[in-house]
PDB file of C-alpha atoms in Angstrom:
ATOM      1  CA  MET B 106      56.121 -50.879 -23.323  1.00 55.00           C
ATOM      2  CA  ALA B 107      53.172 -48.918 -21.886  1.00 58.00           C
ATOM      3  CA  ALA B 108      49.708 -49.649 -23.256  1.00 61.00           C
ATOM      4  CA  LYS B 109      48.036 -46.826 -25.162  1.00 66.00           C
ATOM      5  CA  ILE B 110      44.755 -45.488 -23.798  1.00 64.00           C
ATOM      6  CA  HIS B 111      42.224 -44.576 -26.425  1.00 62.00           C
ATOM      7  CA  PRO B 112      40.976 -40.895 -26.172  1.00 62.00           C
ATOM      8  CA  SER B 113      37.341 -41.995 -26.020  1.00 64.00           C
ATOM      9  CA  THR B 114      38.132 -44.133 -22.970  1.00 62.00           C
ATOM     10  CA  THR B 115      39.603 -41.062 -21.228  1.00 64.00           C
ATOM     11  CA  ILE B 116      36.491 -39.018 -22.009  1.00 67.00           C
ATOM     12  CA  ILE B 117      34.187 -41.774 -20.725  1.00 68.00           C
ATOM     13  CA  PHE B 118      36.272 -42.159 -17.548  1.00 63.00           C
ATOM     14  CA  CYS B 119      36.276 -38.371 -16.879  1.00 61.00           C
ATOM     15  CA  THR B 120      32.538 -38.174 -17.512  1.00 65.00           C
ATOM     16  CA  PHE B 121      31.976 -41.045 -15.063  1.00 63.00           C
ATOM     17  CA  LEU B 122      34.047 -39.282 -12.383  1.00 64.00           C
ATOM     18  CA  PHE B 123      32.164 -35.993 -12.914  1.00 61.00           C
ATOM     19  CA  VAL B 124      28.713 -37.637 -12.745  1.00 62.00           C
ATOM     20  CA  SER B 125      29.720 -39.638  -9.650  1.00 65.00           C
ATOM     21  CA  SER B 126      30.990 -36.546  -7.819  1.00 63.00           C
ATOM     22  CA  MET B 127      27.800 -34.579  -8.699  1.00 61.00           C
ATOM     23  CA  ALA B 128      25.563 -37.415  -7.496  1.00 60.00           C
ATOM     24  CA  SER B 129      27.531 -37.629  -4.260  1.00 61.00           C
ATOM     25  CA  ALA B 130      27.259 -33.852  -3.698  1.00 57.00           C
ATOM     26  CA  MET B 131      23.514 -33.895  -4.404  1.00 55.00           C
ATOM     27  CA  ALA B 132      23.007 -36.764  -1.953  1.00 55.00           C
ATOM     28  CA  LYS B 133      24.722 -34.738   0.800  1.00 62.00           C
ATOM     29  CA  GLU B 134      22.791 -31.500   0.052  1.00 64.00           C
ATOM     30  CA  GLN B 135      20.082 -30.752   2.606  1.00 69.00           C
ATOM     31  CA  PRO B 136      16.896 -28.908   1.589  1.00 77.00           C
ATOM     32  CA  PHE B 137      16.585 -25.437   3.133  1.00 78.00           C
ATOM     33  CA  ALA B 138      12.853 -25.046   2.504  1.00 83.00           C
ATOM     34  CA  THR B 139       9.980 -27.460   2.921  1.00 80.00           C
ATOM     35  CA  ASN B 140       6.240 -27.109   2.554  1.00 84.00           C
ATOM     36  CA  LEU B 141       4.339 -27.446   5.828  1.00 79.00           C
ATOM     37  CA  ASP B 142       0.746 -28.063   6.705  1.00 80.00           C
ATOM     38  CA  PRO B 143      -0.411 -25.070   8.854  1.00 78.00           C
ATOM     39  CA  LYS B 144      -1.700 -27.588  11.434  1.00 78.00           C
ATOM     40  CA  VAL B 145       1.921 -28.492  12.234  1.00 80.00           C
ATOM     41  CA  LEU B 146       2.276 -25.030  13.832  1.00 79.00           C
ATOM     42  CA  ARG B 147      -1.201 -25.340  15.409  1.00 77.00           C
ATOM     43  CA  LEU B 148      -2.562 -22.552  13.214  1.00 80.00           C
ATOM     44  CA  LYS B 149      -6.320 -22.454  13.433  1.00 83.00           C
ATOM     45  CA  LYS B 150      -8.902 -20.068  12.059  1.00 88.00           C
ATOM     46  CA  GLU B 151      -7.684 -16.499  11.614  1.00 92.00           C
ATOM     47  CA  LYS B 152      -9.109 -13.846  13.992  1.00 94.00           C
ATOM     48  CA  LEU B 153      -9.486 -10.087  13.641  1.00 97.00           C
ATOM     49  CA  THR B 154      -8.621  -8.084  16.784  1.00 97.00           C
ATOM     50  CA  HIS B 155      -9.045  -4.334  17.305  1.00 98.00           C
ATOM     51  CA  PHE B 156      -6.737  -2.481  19.700  1.00 98.00           C
ATOM     52  CA  HIS B 157      -7.353   1.063  20.931  1.00 98.00           C
ATOM     53  CA  MET B 158      -4.604   2.787  22.933  1.00 98.00           C
ATOM     54  CA  TYR B 159      -2.559   5.958  23.344  1.00 98.00           C
ATOM     55  CA  TRP B 160       1.127   6.412  22.471  1.00 98.00           C
ATOM     56  CA  HIS B 161       3.025   8.929  24.641  1.00 98.00           C
ATOM     57  CA  ASP B 162       6.082  10.488  22.969  1.00 97.00           C
ATOM     58  CA  VAL B 163       7.918  12.561  25.610  1.00 97.00           C
ATOM     59  CA  VAL B 164      10.731  14.474  23.890  1.00 95.00           C
ATOM     60  CA  GLY B 165      11.326  17.496  26.122  1.00 88.00           C
ATOM     61  CA  GLY B 166       8.800  17.043  28.888  1.00 78.00           C
ATOM     62  CA  SER B 167       5.758  19.289  29.149  1.00 70.00           C
ATOM     63  CA  LYS B 168       5.682  19.252  32.953  1.00 74.00           C
ATOM     64  CA  PRO B 169       8.437  19.364  35.578  1.00 72.00           C
ATOM     65  CA  GLY B 170       9.591  15.847  36.375  1.00 74.00           C
ATOM     66  CA  ASP B 171       8.698  14.393  32.964  1.00 82.00           C
ATOM     67  CA  LYS B 172      11.331  11.907  31.846  1.00 92.00           C
ATOM     68  CA  PRO B 173      12.002  11.812  28.091  1.00 96.00           C
ATOM     69  CA  THR B 174      11.046   8.583  26.323  1.00 97.00           C
ATOM     70  CA  SER B 175      12.184   9.739  22.879  1.00 97.00           C
ATOM     71  CA  PHE B 176      15.729  10.855  22.027  1.00 96.00           C
ATOM     72  CA  LYS B 177      17.236  12.500  18.965  1.00 95.00           C
ATOM     73  CA  VAL B 178      20.075  10.334  17.630  1.00 96.00           C
ATOM     74  CA  LEU B 179      20.636  12.230  14.360  1.00 93.00           C
ATOM     75  CA  PRO B 180      19.852  15.913  13.804  1.00 93.00           C
ATOM     76  CA  ALA B 181      18.220  17.307  10.683  1.00 92.00           C
ATOM     77  CA  LEU B 182      20.554  17.414   7.683  1.00 87.00           C
ATOM     78  CA  ARG B 183      20.135  21.143   7.094  1.00 83.00           C
ATOM     79  CA  LEU B 184      19.786  23.990   9.574  1.00 75.00           C
ATOM     80  CA  ASN B 185      16.464  25.859   9.452  1.00 72.00           C
ATOM     81  CA  ASP B 186      14.881  23.070   7.406  1.00 78.00           C
ATOM     82  CA  THR B 187      11.127  23.311   8.062  1.00 87.00           C
ATOM     83  CA  THR B 188      10.605  19.541   7.649  1.00 91.00           C
ATOM     84  CA  ASN B 189      13.629  18.472   9.764  1.00 92.00           C
ATOM     85  CA  PHE B 190      14.645  16.171   6.895  1.00 94.00           C
ATOM     86  CA  GLY B 191      17.105  13.542   8.137  1.00 94.00           C
ATOM     87  CA  LEU B 192      16.159  13.795  11.820  1.00 95.00           C
ATOM     88  CA  VAL B 193      16.077  10.395  13.571  1.00 97.00           C
ATOM     89  CA  ASN B 194      14.596   9.707  17.024  1.00 97.00           C
ATOM     90  CA  ILE B 195      14.738   6.464  18.990  1.00 98.00           C
ATOM     91  CA  PHE B 196      11.881   5.881  21.421  1.00 98.00           C
ATOM     92  CA  ASP B 197      10.597   3.634  24.174  1.00 98.00           C
ATOM     93  CA  ASN B 198       7.125   5.120  24.616  1.00 98.00           C
ATOM     94  CA  PRO B 199       4.369   4.049  27.038  1.00 98.00           C
ATOM     95  CA  LEU B 200       1.126   2.669  25.599  1.00 98.00           C
ATOM     96  CA  THR B 201      -1.911   3.367  27.770  1.00 98.00           C
ATOM     97  CA  VAL B 202      -5.644   2.681  27.687  1.00 98.00           C
ATOM     98  CA  GLY B 203      -6.540   6.368  27.978  1.00 98.00           C
ATOM     99  CA  PRO B 204      -4.905   9.626  26.902  1.00 98.00           C
ATOM    100  CA  GLU B 205      -3.809  10.470  30.455  1.00 97.00           C
ATOM    101  CA  PRO B 206      -0.222   9.351  31.171  1.00 94.00           C
ATOM    102  CA  GLU B 207      -1.444   7.883  34.482  1.00 95.00           C
ATOM    103  CA  SER B 208      -4.022   5.590  32.834  1.00 98.00           C
ATOM    104  CA  GLN B 209      -3.529   1.804  32.651  1.00 98.00           C
ATOM    105  CA  LEU B 210      -0.184   0.892  31.027  1.00 98.00           C
ATOM    106  CA  VAL B 211      -0.632  -1.961  28.511  1.00 98.00           C
ATOM    107  CA  GLY B 212       2.793  -1.987  26.903  1.00 98.00           C
ATOM    108  CA  LYS B 213       5.614  -0.064  25.273  1.00 98.00           C
ATOM    109  CA  SER B 214       6.140   1.126  21.739  1.00 98.00           C
ATOM    110  CA  GLN B 215       9.807   0.708  20.887  1.00 98.00           C
ATOM    111  CA  GLY B 216      11.427   1.799  17.650  1.00 98.00           C
ATOM    112  CA  LEU B 217      12.408   4.833  15.660  1.00 98.00           C
ATOM    113  CA  TYR B 218      10.996   7.568  13.506  1.00 98.00           C
ATOM    114  CA  ALA B 219      12.896   9.437  10.847  1.00 97.00           C
ATOM    115  CA  SER B 220      11.948  12.570   8.951  1.00 96.00           C
ATOM    116  CA  ALA B 221      11.994  11.143   5.449  1.00 95.00           C
ATOM    117  CA  SER B 222      10.273  13.871   3.414  1.00 93.00           C
ATOM    118  CA  GLN B 223      11.929  17.002   2.048  1.00 92.00           C
ATOM    119  CA  ASP B 224       8.728  18.930   1.339  1.00 91.00           C
ATOM    120  CA  GLN B 225       6.309  18.062   4.183  1.00 91.00           C
ATOM    121  CA  PHE B 226       6.284  16.617   7.695  1.00 91.00           C
ATOM    122  CA  GLY B 227       6.486  12.945   6.780  1.00 95.00           C
ATOM    123  CA  LEU B 228       7.999  10.365   9.084  1.00 97.00           C
ATOM    124  CA  LEU B 229       9.138   6.836   8.445  1.00 98.00           C
ATOM    125  CA  MET B 230       7.920   4.840  11.460  1.00 98.00           C
ATOM    126  CA  ALA B 231       9.457   1.482  12.425  1.00 98.00           C
ATOM    127  CA  MET B 232       8.153   0.193  15.741  1.00 98.00           C
ATOM    128  CA  ASN B 233       7.066  -2.746  17.820  1.00 98.00           C
ATOM    129  CA  PHE B 234       4.090  -2.492  20.127  1.00 98.00           C
ATOM    130  CA  ALA B 235       5.308  -4.780  22.931  1.00 98.00           C
ATOM    131  CA  PHE B 236       2.418  -5.735  25.204  1.00 98.00           C
ATOM    132  CA  THR B 237       2.932  -6.199  28.941  1.00 98.00           C
ATOM    133  CA  TYR B 238      -0.664  -6.612  30.118  1.00 97.00           C
ATOM    134  CA  GLY B 239      -3.361  -9.275  29.973  1.00 96.00           C
ATOM    135  CA  LYS B 240      -3.411 -12.231  27.619  1.00 96.00           C
ATOM    136  CA  TYR B 241      -1.208 -10.391  25.088  1.00 97.00           C
ATOM    137  CA  ASN B 242       1.650 -10.002  27.608  1.00 98.00           C
ATOM    138  CA  GLY B 243       4.909 -10.908  25.835  1.00 98.00           C
ATOM    139  CA  SER B 244       3.487 -10.554  22.319  1.00 98.00           C
ATOM    140  CA  THR B 245       4.359  -7.822  19.818  1.00 98.00           C
ATOM    141  CA  ILE B 246       2.846  -6.146  16.780  1.00 98.00           C
ATOM    142  CA  THR B 247       5.251  -4.658  14.220  1.00 98.00           C
ATOM    143  CA  ILE B 248       4.319  -1.499  12.307  1.00 98.00           C
ATOM    144  CA  LEU B 249       6.378  -0.071   9.462  1.00 98.00           C
ATOM    145  CA  GLY B 250       5.174   2.789   7.291  1.00 98.00           C
ATOM    146  CA  ARG B 251       4.793   6.450   6.416  1.00 98.00           C
ATOM    147  CA  ASN B 252       3.292   8.860   8.949  1.00 98.00           C
ATOM    148  CA  ALA B 253       2.312  12.253   7.492  1.00 96.00           C
ATOM    149  CA  ILE B 254       1.977  13.801  10.954  1.00 94.00           C
ATOM    150  CA  LEU B 255      -0.044  16.870   9.915  1.00 94.00           C
ATOM    151  CA  ASP B 256      -2.819  14.722   8.405  1.00 97.00           C
ATOM    152  CA  THR B 257      -5.820  14.162  10.661  1.00 97.00           C
ATOM    153  CA  VAL B 258      -5.679  10.375  10.237  1.00 98.00           C
ATOM    154  CA  ARG B 259      -2.599   8.440   9.169  1.00 98.00           C
ATOM    155  CA  GLU B 260      -2.634   4.793   8.139  1.00 98.00           C
ATOM    156  CA  MET B 261       0.356   2.474   8.452  1.00 98.00           C
ATOM    157  CA  PRO B 262       0.639  -1.266   7.757  1.00 98.00           C
ATOM    158  CA  VAL B 263       1.037  -3.969  10.372  1.00 98.00           C
ATOM    159  CA  ILE B 264       3.715  -6.179   8.854  1.00 98.00           C
ATOM    160  CA  GLY B 265       3.985  -8.930  11.456  1.00 98.00           C
ATOM    161  CA  GLY B 266       4.465  -9.735  15.074  1.00 98.00           C
ATOM    162  CA  SER B 267       5.494 -12.337  17.612  1.00 98.00           C
ATOM    163  CA  GLY B 268       3.858 -14.497  20.263  1.00 96.00           C
ATOM    164  CA  ARG B 269       0.090 -14.367  19.709  1.00 95.00           C
ATOM    165  CA  PHE B 270       0.736 -12.269  16.595  1.00 97.00           C
ATOM    166  CA  ARG B 271       2.913 -14.612  14.547  1.00 94.00           C
ATOM    167  CA  PHE B 272       1.914 -14.251  10.872  1.00 95.00           C
ATOM    168  CA  ALA B 273      -0.011 -11.056  11.759  1.00 97.00           C
ATOM    169  CA  ARG B 274      -1.089  -8.517   9.167  1.00 98.00           C
ATOM    170  CA  GLY B 275      -3.355  -5.501   9.210  1.00 98.00           C
ATOM    171  CA  TYR B 276      -3.195  -1.751   9.598  1.00 98.00           C
ATOM    172  CA  ALA B 277      -2.912   0.970  12.214  1.00 98.00           C
ATOM    173  CA  GLN B 278      -4.639   4.349  12.204  1.00 98.00           C
ATOM    174  CA  ALA B 279      -2.980   7.188  14.110  1.00 98.00           C
ATOM    175  CA  ARG B 280      -4.655  10.437  15.215  1.00 98.00           C
ATOM    176  CA  THR B 281      -2.848  13.170  17.128  1.00 98.00           C
ATOM    177  CA  HIS B 282      -4.626  13.692  20.446  1.00 98.00           C
ATOM    178  CA  PHE B 283      -2.217  16.295  21.873  1.00 97.00           C
ATOM    179  CA  VAL B 284       0.988  18.030  20.810  1.00 95.00           C
ATOM    180  CA  ASN B 285       3.145  20.635  22.558  1.00 94.00           C
ATOM    181  CA  PHE B 286       5.030  22.556  19.858  1.00 88.00           C
ATOM    182  CA  THR B 287       7.555  23.882  22.401  1.00 90.00           C
ATOM    183  CA  SER B 288       8.619  20.588  24.012  1.00 91.00           C
ATOM    184  CA  LEU B 289       7.572  18.477  20.955  1.00 91.00           C
ATOM    185  CA  ASP B 290       5.780  16.053  23.274  1.00 96.00           C
ATOM    186  CA  ALA B 291       2.829  14.283  21.685  1.00 97.00           C
ATOM    187  CA  ILE B 292       0.041  11.877  22.581  1.00 98.00           C
ATOM    188  CA  VAL B 293      -1.220   9.873  19.617  1.00 98.00           C
ATOM    189  CA  GLU B 294      -4.366   7.750  19.558  1.00 98.00           C
ATOM    190  CA  TYR B 295      -3.882   4.384  17.807  1.00 98.00           C
ATOM    191  CA  ASN B 296      -6.568   2.085  16.418  1.00 98.00           C
ATOM    192  CA  ILE B 297      -4.947  -1.119  15.218  1.00 98.00           C
ATOM    193  CA  TYR B 298      -6.740  -3.862  13.295  1.00 98.00           C
ATOM    194  CA  VAL B 299      -4.814  -7.142  13.256  1.00 98.00           C
ATOM    195  CA  LEU B 300      -5.537 -10.434  11.520  1.00 96.00           C
ATOM    196  CA  HIS B 301      -3.786 -13.241  13.401  1.00 95.00           C
ATOM    197  CA  TYR B 302      -4.150 -16.878  14.426  1.00 89.00           C
TER     198      TYR B 302
END
């Protein structure tokens, strides 16, 4: 004759199994976030650096032989829309010390701009300023923000970077230096203020 097991014994046994399995699972779980001392990453005192350069957006080419650096990947959503709402361009634009295309090349601005306003010329800019010259060679600054291109001065946030600009933050000011309304080529002056380690 089989022995009877009291219901409370079953409950205690099941509770023991549940607690044991939870403890085992918790022991195997690895943390995915830990607090670090900034010195571990060799972060020292934060610096403020000012960059001044020119961004050359060649869409159609103002002169014979100009090679486009900016390409339309999506047209405007509506024909005859004065703001070109929905237009998206991808670019790989030269960054130079002076406004002349032949001046010292310091890097490339790579990213996209999209016409994101239905009632004015307002672009969403997402771009990396990838430096190829001097001590910043190989480092990038990332800018993401609104560019109301008809305003005299536009301000966009610096949201990060890489290399010498890890943990970077700051802002960029853009001023149109030149625009050709036929070819849509533009040269934009950038002043960028970056806090970084």
